[in-house]
Amino acid sequence: MVLKHVLCGGKQRARSESDKAQREQQILDAAEALFLAHRYHGLTLADVARETGLTKAALYRYFRSKELLFIAVYRRAMTAWVDDVEGLGPEGFPARFADRLLAHPVFCGLTAILHIALETGLSEQEAREFKLFLLTESQRMTAVIGAATGKDEASCLAYLLQCQQALIGCWHMSHPPEPARKAIQVEPLTVFQMDFSAALGQHLRLLTDAFIRR
């Protein structure tokens, strides 16, 4: 059950920059909780507004679209993941790389739909700003990987993108639509069942071994 986030004075505008920033974080918290409990495509801004105690019109003053709201959720989730890996230092790669990624389910789930859902509602300028954010965070990651392996930045970035591709594929294969999920619970179709964590962990081990050997 999703915990309800009630904002103090929810139907009134935030009166200061600090109030606005706090309210935005509460909105992101509510959106994140809803995403973990439901599929993205089944969520609406009305759902988020209801969770936060805001009217839909008031929510629009913070985020004009569902895509921009979840882009903001994604940005926060990615920064938390990169902070986590940076905190481990070079000695944490590759031993703890996979488990640190799997410890951030919101980042994993939103990465899986980034190109087919979240980015579809962006203007060209918004897309550029978001891609610059992705580049900055990716460069932070490649710095950690490079320090651990001695590989150049371009090689580390290529490796990181391959990991992203593996994540996207494993997520979709392990999270089929509900009718398909039910269908593969019965023999002989159980062979199509896939555990996301186990599958991604195996892919990452193979990618990492090949990357280090090169």
PDB file of C-alpha atoms in Angstrom:
ATOM      1  CA  MET A   1       0.000   0.000   0.000  1.00  0.00           C
ATOM      2  CA  VAL A   2       1.378   3.375  -0.959  1.00  0.00           C
ATOM      3  CA  LEU A   3       1.923   5.690   1.973  1.00  0.00           C
ATOM      4  CA  LYS A   4       0.032   8.930   1.591  1.00  0.00           C
ATOM      5  CA  HIS A   5       2.135  12.088   1.567  1.00  0.00           C
ATOM      6  CA  VAL A   6       0.098  14.952   3.004  1.00  0.00           C
ATOM      7  CA  LEU A   7       1.498  18.404   2.440  1.00  0.00           C
ATOM      8  CA  CYS A   8       0.890  21.058   4.988  1.00  0.00           C
ATOM      9  CA  GLY A   9      -1.438  23.597   3.401  1.00  0.00           C
ATOM     10  CA  GLY A  10      -1.528  21.353   0.326  1.00  0.00           C
ATOM     11  CA  LYS A  11      -3.891  23.486  -1.745  1.00  0.00           C
ATOM     12  CA  GLN A  12      -1.944  26.695  -1.217  1.00  0.00           C
ATOM     13  CA  ARG A  13       1.137  27.825  -3.050  1.00  0.00           C
ATOM     14  CA  ALA A  14       4.506  27.431  -1.379  1.00  0.00           C
ATOM     15  CA  ARG A  15       5.343  30.867   0.020  1.00  0.00           C
ATOM     16  CA  SER A  16       9.128  30.815  -0.231  1.00  0.00           C
ATOM     17  CA  GLU A  17      11.858  29.152  -2.244  1.00  0.00           C
ATOM     18  CA  SER A  18      12.597  26.789   0.646  1.00  0.00           C
ATOM     19  CA  ASP A  19       8.900  25.930   0.931  1.00  0.00           C
ATOM     20  CA  LYS A  20       8.750  25.297  -2.809  1.00  0.00           C
ATOM     21  CA  ALA A  21      11.856  23.093  -2.732  1.00  0.00           C
ATOM     22  CA  GLN A  22      10.470  21.109   0.200  1.00  0.00           C
ATOM     23  CA  ARG A  23       7.141  20.647  -1.528  1.00  0.00           C
ATOM     24  CA  GLU A  24       8.833  19.510  -4.747  1.00  0.00           C
ATOM     25  CA  GLN A  25      10.699  16.848  -2.779  1.00  0.00           C
ATOM     26  CA  GLN A  26       7.413  15.706  -1.216  1.00  0.00           C
ATOM     27  CA  ILE A  27       5.876  15.466  -4.683  1.00  0.00           C
ATOM     28  CA  LEU A  28       8.859  13.414  -5.871  1.00  0.00           C
ATOM     29  CA  ASP A  29       8.559  11.164  -2.812  1.00  0.00           C
ATOM     30  CA  ALA A  30       4.894  10.506  -3.613  1.00  0.00           C
ATOM     31  CA  ALA A  31       5.585   9.872  -7.310  1.00  0.00           C
ATOM     32  CA  GLU A  32       8.414   7.499  -6.421  1.00  0.00           C
ATOM     33  CA  ALA A  33       6.220   5.530  -3.997  1.00  0.00           C
ATOM     34  CA  LEU A  34       3.475   5.240  -6.619  1.00  0.00           C
ATOM     35  CA  PHE A  35       5.982   4.061  -9.221  1.00  0.00           C
ATOM     36  CA  LEU A  36       7.229   1.317  -6.914  1.00  0.00           C
ATOM     37  CA  ALA A  37       3.671   0.154  -6.263  1.00  0.00           C
ATOM     38  CA  HIS A  38       2.267   0.419  -9.798  1.00  0.00           C
ATOM     39  CA  ARG A  39       3.409   0.394 -13.412  1.00  0.00           C
ATOM     40  CA  TYR A  40       4.338   3.789 -14.868  1.00  0.00           C
ATOM     41  CA  HIS A  41       1.779   3.644 -17.672  1.00  0.00           C
ATOM     42  CA  GLY A  42      -1.028   3.153 -15.174  1.00  0.00           C
ATOM     43  CA  LEU A  43      -0.155   6.295 -13.228  1.00  0.00           C
ATOM     44  CA  THR A  44      -1.524   9.785 -13.814  1.00  0.00           C
ATOM     45  CA  LEU A  45      -0.761  13.235 -12.455  1.00  0.00           C
ATOM     46  CA  ALA A  46      -4.141  13.027 -10.732  1.00  0.00           C
ATOM     47  CA  ASP A  47      -2.841  10.029  -8.760  1.00  0.00           C
ATOM     48  CA  VAL A  48       0.213  11.992  -7.653  1.00  0.00           C
ATOM     49  CA  ALA A  49      -1.887  15.044  -6.795  1.00  0.00           C
ATOM     50  CA  ARG A  50      -4.175  12.903  -4.679  1.00  0.00           C
ATOM     51  CA  GLU A  51      -1.210  11.401  -2.809  1.00  0.00           C
ATOM     52  CA  THR A  52       0.233  14.821  -2.040  1.00  0.00           C
ATOM     53  CA  GLY A  53      -3.014  16.557  -1.093  1.00  0.00           C
ATOM     54  CA  LEU A  54      -2.645  19.016  -3.970  1.00  0.00           C
ATOM     55  CA  THR A  55      -5.158  19.801  -6.636  1.00  0.00           C
ATOM     56  CA  LYS A  56      -4.137  18.753 -10.129  1.00  0.00           C
ATOM     57  CA  ALA A  57      -3.936  22.429 -11.106  1.00  0.00           C
ATOM     58  CA  ALA A  58      -1.569  23.105  -8.208  1.00  0.00           C
ATOM     59  CA  LEU A  59       0.601  20.138  -9.203  1.00  0.00           C
ATOM     60  CA  TYR A  60       0.873  21.558 -12.739  1.00  0.00           C
ATOM     61  CA  ARG A  61       2.579  24.622 -11.264  1.00  0.00           C
ATOM     62  CA  TYR A  62       5.458  22.340 -10.293  1.00  0.00           C
ATOM     63  CA  PHE A  63       5.473  19.883 -13.196  1.00  0.00           C
ATOM     64  CA  ARG A  64       3.631  20.539 -16.438  1.00  0.00           C
ATOM     65  CA  SER A  65       3.601  16.892 -17.477  1.00  0.00           C
ATOM     66  CA  LYS A  66       3.875  13.370 -16.130  1.00  0.00           C
ATOM     67  CA  GLU A  67       7.073  12.889 -18.135  1.00  0.00           C
ATOM     68  CA  LEU A  68       8.789  15.909 -16.573  1.00  0.00           C
ATOM     69  CA  LEU A  69       7.732  14.803 -13.108  1.00  0.00           C
ATOM     70  CA  PHE A  70       9.268  11.376 -13.553  1.00  0.00           C
ATOM     71  CA  ILE A  71      12.342  12.849 -15.236  1.00  0.00           C
ATOM     72  CA  ALA A  72      12.812  14.743 -11.959  1.00  0.00           C
ATOM     73  CA  VAL A  73      12.324  11.494 -10.022  1.00  0.00           C
ATOM     74  CA  TYR A  74      14.868   9.853 -12.322  1.00  0.00           C
ATOM     75  CA  ARG A  75      17.426  12.626 -11.861  1.00  0.00           C
ATOM     76  CA  ARG A  76      17.209  12.284  -8.103  1.00  0.00           C
ATOM     77  CA  ALA A  77      17.437   8.486  -8.283  1.00  0.00           C
ATOM     78  CA  MET A  78      20.437   8.537 -10.615  1.00  0.00           C
ATOM     79  CA  THR A  79      22.301  11.040  -8.462  1.00  0.00           C
ATOM     80  CA  ALA A  80      21.661   8.855  -5.404  1.00  0.00           C
ATOM     81  CA  TRP A  81      23.050   5.812  -7.250  1.00  0.00           C
ATOM     82  CA  VAL A  82      26.168   7.636  -8.451  1.00  0.00           C
ATOM     83  CA  ASP A  83      26.729   9.075  -4.959  1.00  0.00           C
ATOM     84  CA  ASP A  84      26.468   5.531  -3.609  1.00  0.00           C
ATOM     85  CA  VAL A  85      29.065   4.147  -6.034  1.00  0.00           C
ATOM     86  CA  GLU A  86      31.368   7.138  -5.536  1.00  0.00           C
ATOM     87  CA  GLY A  87      31.192   6.526  -1.810  1.00  0.00           C
ATOM     88  CA  LEU A  88      32.597   3.034  -2.316  1.00  0.00           C
ATOM     89  CA  GLY A  89      35.620   4.440  -4.122  1.00  0.00           C
ATOM     90  CA  PRO A  90      37.711   2.585  -6.743  1.00  0.00           C
ATOM     91  CA  GLU A  91      38.030  -0.438  -4.445  1.00  0.00           C
ATOM     92  CA  GLY A  92      34.273  -0.982  -4.740  1.00  0.00           C
ATOM     93  CA  PHE A  93      34.516  -1.745  -8.461  1.00  0.00           C
ATOM     94  CA  PRO A  94      33.798  -4.310  -9.724  1.00  0.00           C
ATOM     95  CA  ALA A  95      33.037  -6.283  -6.551  1.00  0.00           C
ATOM     96  CA  ARG A  96      30.044  -4.200  -5.452  1.00  0.00           C
ATOM     97  CA  PHE A  97      28.982  -2.572  -8.707  1.00  0.00           C
ATOM     98  CA  ALA A  98      26.054  -4.913  -9.410  1.00  0.00           C
ATOM     99  CA  ASP A  99      24.649  -4.937  -5.890  1.00  0.00           C
ATOM    100  CA  ARG A 100      24.821  -1.130  -5.672  1.00  0.00           C
ATOM    101  CA  LEU A 101      22.867  -0.880  -8.917  1.00  0.00           C
ATOM    102  CA  LEU A 102      20.224  -3.361  -7.755  1.00  0.00           C
ATOM    103  CA  ALA A 103      19.912  -1.436  -4.482  1.00  0.00           C
ATOM    104  CA  HIS A 104      18.293   1.409  -6.449  1.00  0.00           C
ATOM    105  CA  PRO A 105      15.065  -0.087  -7.884  1.00  0.00           C
ATOM    106  CA  VAL A 106      13.584   3.290  -8.862  1.00  0.00           C
ATOM    107  CA  PHE A 107      16.648   4.088 -10.948  1.00  0.00           C
ATOM    108  CA  CYS A 108      16.541   0.622 -12.555  1.00  0.00           C
ATOM    109  CA  GLY A 109      12.834   0.787 -13.344  1.00  0.00           C
ATOM    110  CA  LEU A 110      12.926   4.302 -14.769  1.00  0.00           C
ATOM    111  CA  THR A 111      16.065   3.568 -16.794  1.00  0.00           C
ATOM    112  CA  ALA A 112      14.136   0.728 -18.448  1.00  0.00           C
ATOM    113  CA  ILE A 113      11.451   3.126 -19.740  1.00  0.00           C
ATOM    114  CA  LEU A 114      13.613   6.198 -20.174  1.00  0.00           C
ATOM    115  CA  HIS A 115      13.709   6.146 -23.981  1.00  0.00           C
ATOM    116  CA  ILE A 116      10.195   4.846 -24.650  1.00  0.00           C
ATOM    117  CA  ALA A 117       8.257   6.900 -22.113  1.00  0.00           C
ATOM    118  CA  LEU A 118       9.992   9.605 -20.089  1.00  0.00           C
ATOM    119  CA  GLU A 119      11.889  11.329 -22.898  1.00  0.00           C
ATOM    120  CA  THR A 120       8.886  11.350 -25.253  1.00  0.00           C
ATOM    121  CA  GLY A 121       7.340  14.383 -23.561  1.00  0.00           C
ATOM    122  CA  LEU A 122      10.394  16.652 -23.647  1.00  0.00           C
ATOM    123  CA  SER A 123      11.017  19.665 -25.835  1.00  0.00           C
ATOM    124  CA  GLU A 124      14.345  19.866 -27.650  1.00  0.00           C
ATOM    125  CA  GLN A 125      15.728  22.235 -25.012  1.00  0.00           C
ATOM    126  CA  GLU A 126      14.480  20.062 -22.167  1.00  0.00           C
ATOM    127  CA  ALA A 127      15.970  17.000 -23.838  1.00  0.00           C
ATOM    128  CA  ARG A 128      19.333  18.752 -24.219  1.00  0.00           C
ATOM    129  CA  GLU A 129      19.377  19.816 -20.564  1.00  0.00           C
ATOM    130  CA  PHE A 130      18.480  16.307 -19.453  1.00  0.00           C
ATOM    131  CA  LYS A 131      21.120  14.695 -21.669  1.00  0.00           C
ATOM    132  CA  LEU A 132      23.725  17.079 -20.261  1.00  0.00           C
ATOM    133  CA  PHE A 133      22.717  15.931 -16.793  1.00  0.00           C
ATOM    134  CA  LEU A 134      23.092  12.297 -17.900  1.00  0.00           C
ATOM    135  CA  LEU A 135      26.522  13.058 -19.328  1.00  0.00           C
ATOM    136  CA  THR A 136      27.689  14.732 -16.118  1.00  0.00           C
ATOM    137  CA  GLU A 137      26.516  11.856 -13.928  1.00  0.00           C
ATOM    138  CA  SER A 138      27.963   9.290 -16.347  1.00  0.00           C
ATOM    139  CA  GLN A 139      31.314  11.066 -16.223  1.00  0.00           C
ATOM    140  CA  ARG A 140      31.270  10.795 -12.438  1.00  0.00           C
ATOM    141  CA  MET A 141      30.724   7.056 -12.827  1.00  0.00           C
ATOM    142  CA  THR A 142      33.414   6.644 -15.473  1.00  0.00           C
ATOM    143  CA  ALA A 143      35.872   8.440 -13.170  1.00  0.00           C
ATOM    144  CA  VAL A 144      35.307   5.773 -10.499  1.00  0.00           C
ATOM    145  CA  ILE A 145      35.538   2.941 -13.037  1.00  0.00           C
ATOM    146  CA  GLY A 146      38.622   4.450 -14.645  1.00  0.00           C
ATOM    147  CA  ALA A 147      40.362   4.847 -11.293  1.00  0.00           C
ATOM    148  CA  ALA A 148      39.674   1.186 -10.511  1.00  0.00           C
ATOM    149  CA  THR A 149      40.700  -0.251 -13.886  1.00  0.00           C
ATOM    150  CA  GLY A 150      43.088   2.223 -15.482  1.00  0.00           C
ATOM    151  CA  LYS A 151      40.850   2.325 -18.578  1.00  0.00           C
ATOM    152  CA  ASP A 152      40.360   5.547 -20.528  1.00  0.00           C
ATOM    153  CA  GLU A 153      37.155   7.582 -20.243  1.00  0.00           C
ATOM    154  CA  ALA A 154      35.786   6.560 -23.665  1.00  0.00           C
ATOM    155  CA  SER A 155      36.166   2.848 -22.851  1.00  0.00           C
ATOM    156  CA  CYS A 156      34.559   3.302 -19.436  1.00  0.00           C
ATOM    157  CA  LEU A 157      31.619   5.168 -20.949  1.00  0.00           C
ATOM    158  CA  ALA A 158      31.132   2.475 -23.602  1.00  0.00           C
ATOM    159  CA  TYR A 159      31.117  -0.147 -20.832  1.00  0.00           C
ATOM    160  CA  LEU A 160      28.607   1.876 -18.814  1.00  0.00           C
ATOM    161  CA  LEU A 161      26.270   2.152 -21.812  1.00  0.00           C
ATOM    162  CA  GLN A 162      26.489  -1.605 -22.349  1.00  0.00           C
ATOM    163  CA  CYS A 163      25.447  -2.080 -18.728  1.00  0.00           C
ATOM    164  CA  GLN A 164      22.495   0.212 -19.340  1.00  0.00           C
ATOM    165  CA  GLN A 165      21.491  -1.809 -22.399  1.00  0.00           C
ATOM    166  CA  ALA A 166      21.657  -5.022 -20.354  1.00  0.00           C
ATOM    167  CA  LEU A 167      19.509  -3.457 -17.638  1.00  0.00           C
ATOM    168  CA  ILE A 168      16.848  -2.365 -20.125  1.00  0.00           C
ATOM    169  CA  GLY A 169      16.636  -5.794 -21.747  1.00  0.00           C
ATOM    170  CA  CYS A 170      16.572  -7.699 -18.454  1.00  0.00           C
ATOM    171  CA  TRP A 171      13.931  -5.383 -16.991  1.00  0.00           C
ATOM    172  CA  HIS A 172      11.482  -5.803 -19.850  1.00  0.00           C
ATOM    173  CA  MET A 173      11.957  -9.555 -20.114  1.00  0.00           C
ATOM    174  CA  SER A 174      11.439  -9.966 -16.367  1.00  0.00           C
ATOM    175  CA  HIS A 175       8.481  -7.545 -16.153  1.00  0.00           C
ATOM    176  CA  PRO A 176       6.080  -8.680 -18.900  1.00  0.00           C
ATOM    177  CA  PRO A 177       2.519  -7.306 -19.181  1.00  0.00           C
ATOM    178  CA  GLU A 178       0.073  -8.848 -16.710  1.00  0.00           C
ATOM    179  CA  PRO A 179      -1.570 -11.323 -19.147  1.00  0.00           C
ATOM    180  CA  ALA A 180       1.834 -12.630 -20.212  1.00  0.00           C
ATOM    181  CA  ARG A 181       3.035 -12.789 -16.605  1.00  0.00           C
ATOM    182  CA  LYS A 182       0.083 -14.983 -15.685  1.00  0.00           C
ATOM    183  CA  ALA A 183       0.505 -17.142 -18.789  1.00  0.00           C
ATOM    184  CA  ILE A 184       4.106 -18.043 -17.998  1.00  0.00           C
ATOM    185  CA  GLN A 185       3.216 -19.204 -14.503  1.00  0.00           C
ATOM    186  CA  VAL A 186       1.838 -22.448 -15.986  1.00  0.00           C
ATOM    187  CA  GLU A 187       3.921 -25.243 -17.529  1.00  0.00           C
ATOM    188  CA  PRO A 188       5.440 -25.514 -20.077  1.00  0.00           C
ATOM    189  CA  LEU A 189       5.734 -21.716 -20.284  1.00  0.00           C
ATOM    190  CA  THR A 190       7.555 -21.327 -16.970  1.00  0.00           C
ATOM    191  CA  VAL A 191      10.818 -21.495 -18.942  1.00  0.00           C
ATOM    192  CA  PHE A 192      10.156 -17.859 -19.877  1.00  0.00           C
ATOM    193  CA  GLN A 193      10.131 -16.676 -16.268  1.00  0.00           C
ATOM    194  CA  MET A 194      13.094 -14.477 -15.412  1.00  0.00           C
ATOM    195  CA  ASP A 195      14.335 -12.986 -12.164  1.00  0.00           C
ATOM    196  CA  PHE A 196      15.550  -9.449 -12.828  1.00  0.00           C
ATOM    197  CA  SER A 197      18.281  -9.328 -10.187  1.00  0.00           C
ATOM    198  CA  ALA A 198      19.766 -12.702 -11.117  1.00  0.00           C
ATOM    199  CA  ALA A 199      19.644 -12.035 -14.852  1.00  0.00           C
ATOM    200  CA  LEU A 200      21.148  -8.558 -14.632  1.00  0.00           C
ATOM    201  CA  GLY A 201      23.809  -9.734 -12.206  1.00  0.00           C
ATOM    202  CA  GLN A 202      24.897 -12.414 -14.671  1.00  0.00           C
ATOM    203  CA  HIS A 203      24.987  -9.952 -17.580  1.00  0.00           C
ATOM    204  CA  LEU A 204      26.999  -7.455 -15.564  1.00  0.00           C
ATOM    205  CA  ARG A 205      29.539 -10.097 -14.555  1.00  0.00           C
ATOM    206  CA  LEU A 206      30.056 -11.098 -18.181  1.00  0.00           C
ATOM    207  CA  LEU A 207      30.293  -7.494 -19.370  1.00  0.00           C
ATOM    208  CA  THR A 208      32.657  -6.553 -16.555  1.00  0.00           C
ATOM    209  CA  ASP A 209      34.970  -9.542 -17.088  1.00  0.00           C
ATOM    210  CA  ALA A 210      35.200  -8.751 -20.814  1.00  0.00           C
ATOM    211  CA  PHE A 211      35.748  -5.052 -20.107  1.00  0.00           C
ATOM    212  CA  ILE A 212      38.575  -5.660 -17.635  1.00  0.00           C
ATOM    213  CA  ARG A 213      40.296  -8.209 -19.910  1.00  0.00           C
ATOM    214  CA  ARG A 214      40.363  -5.849 -22.894  1.00  0.00           C
TER     215      ARG A 214
END
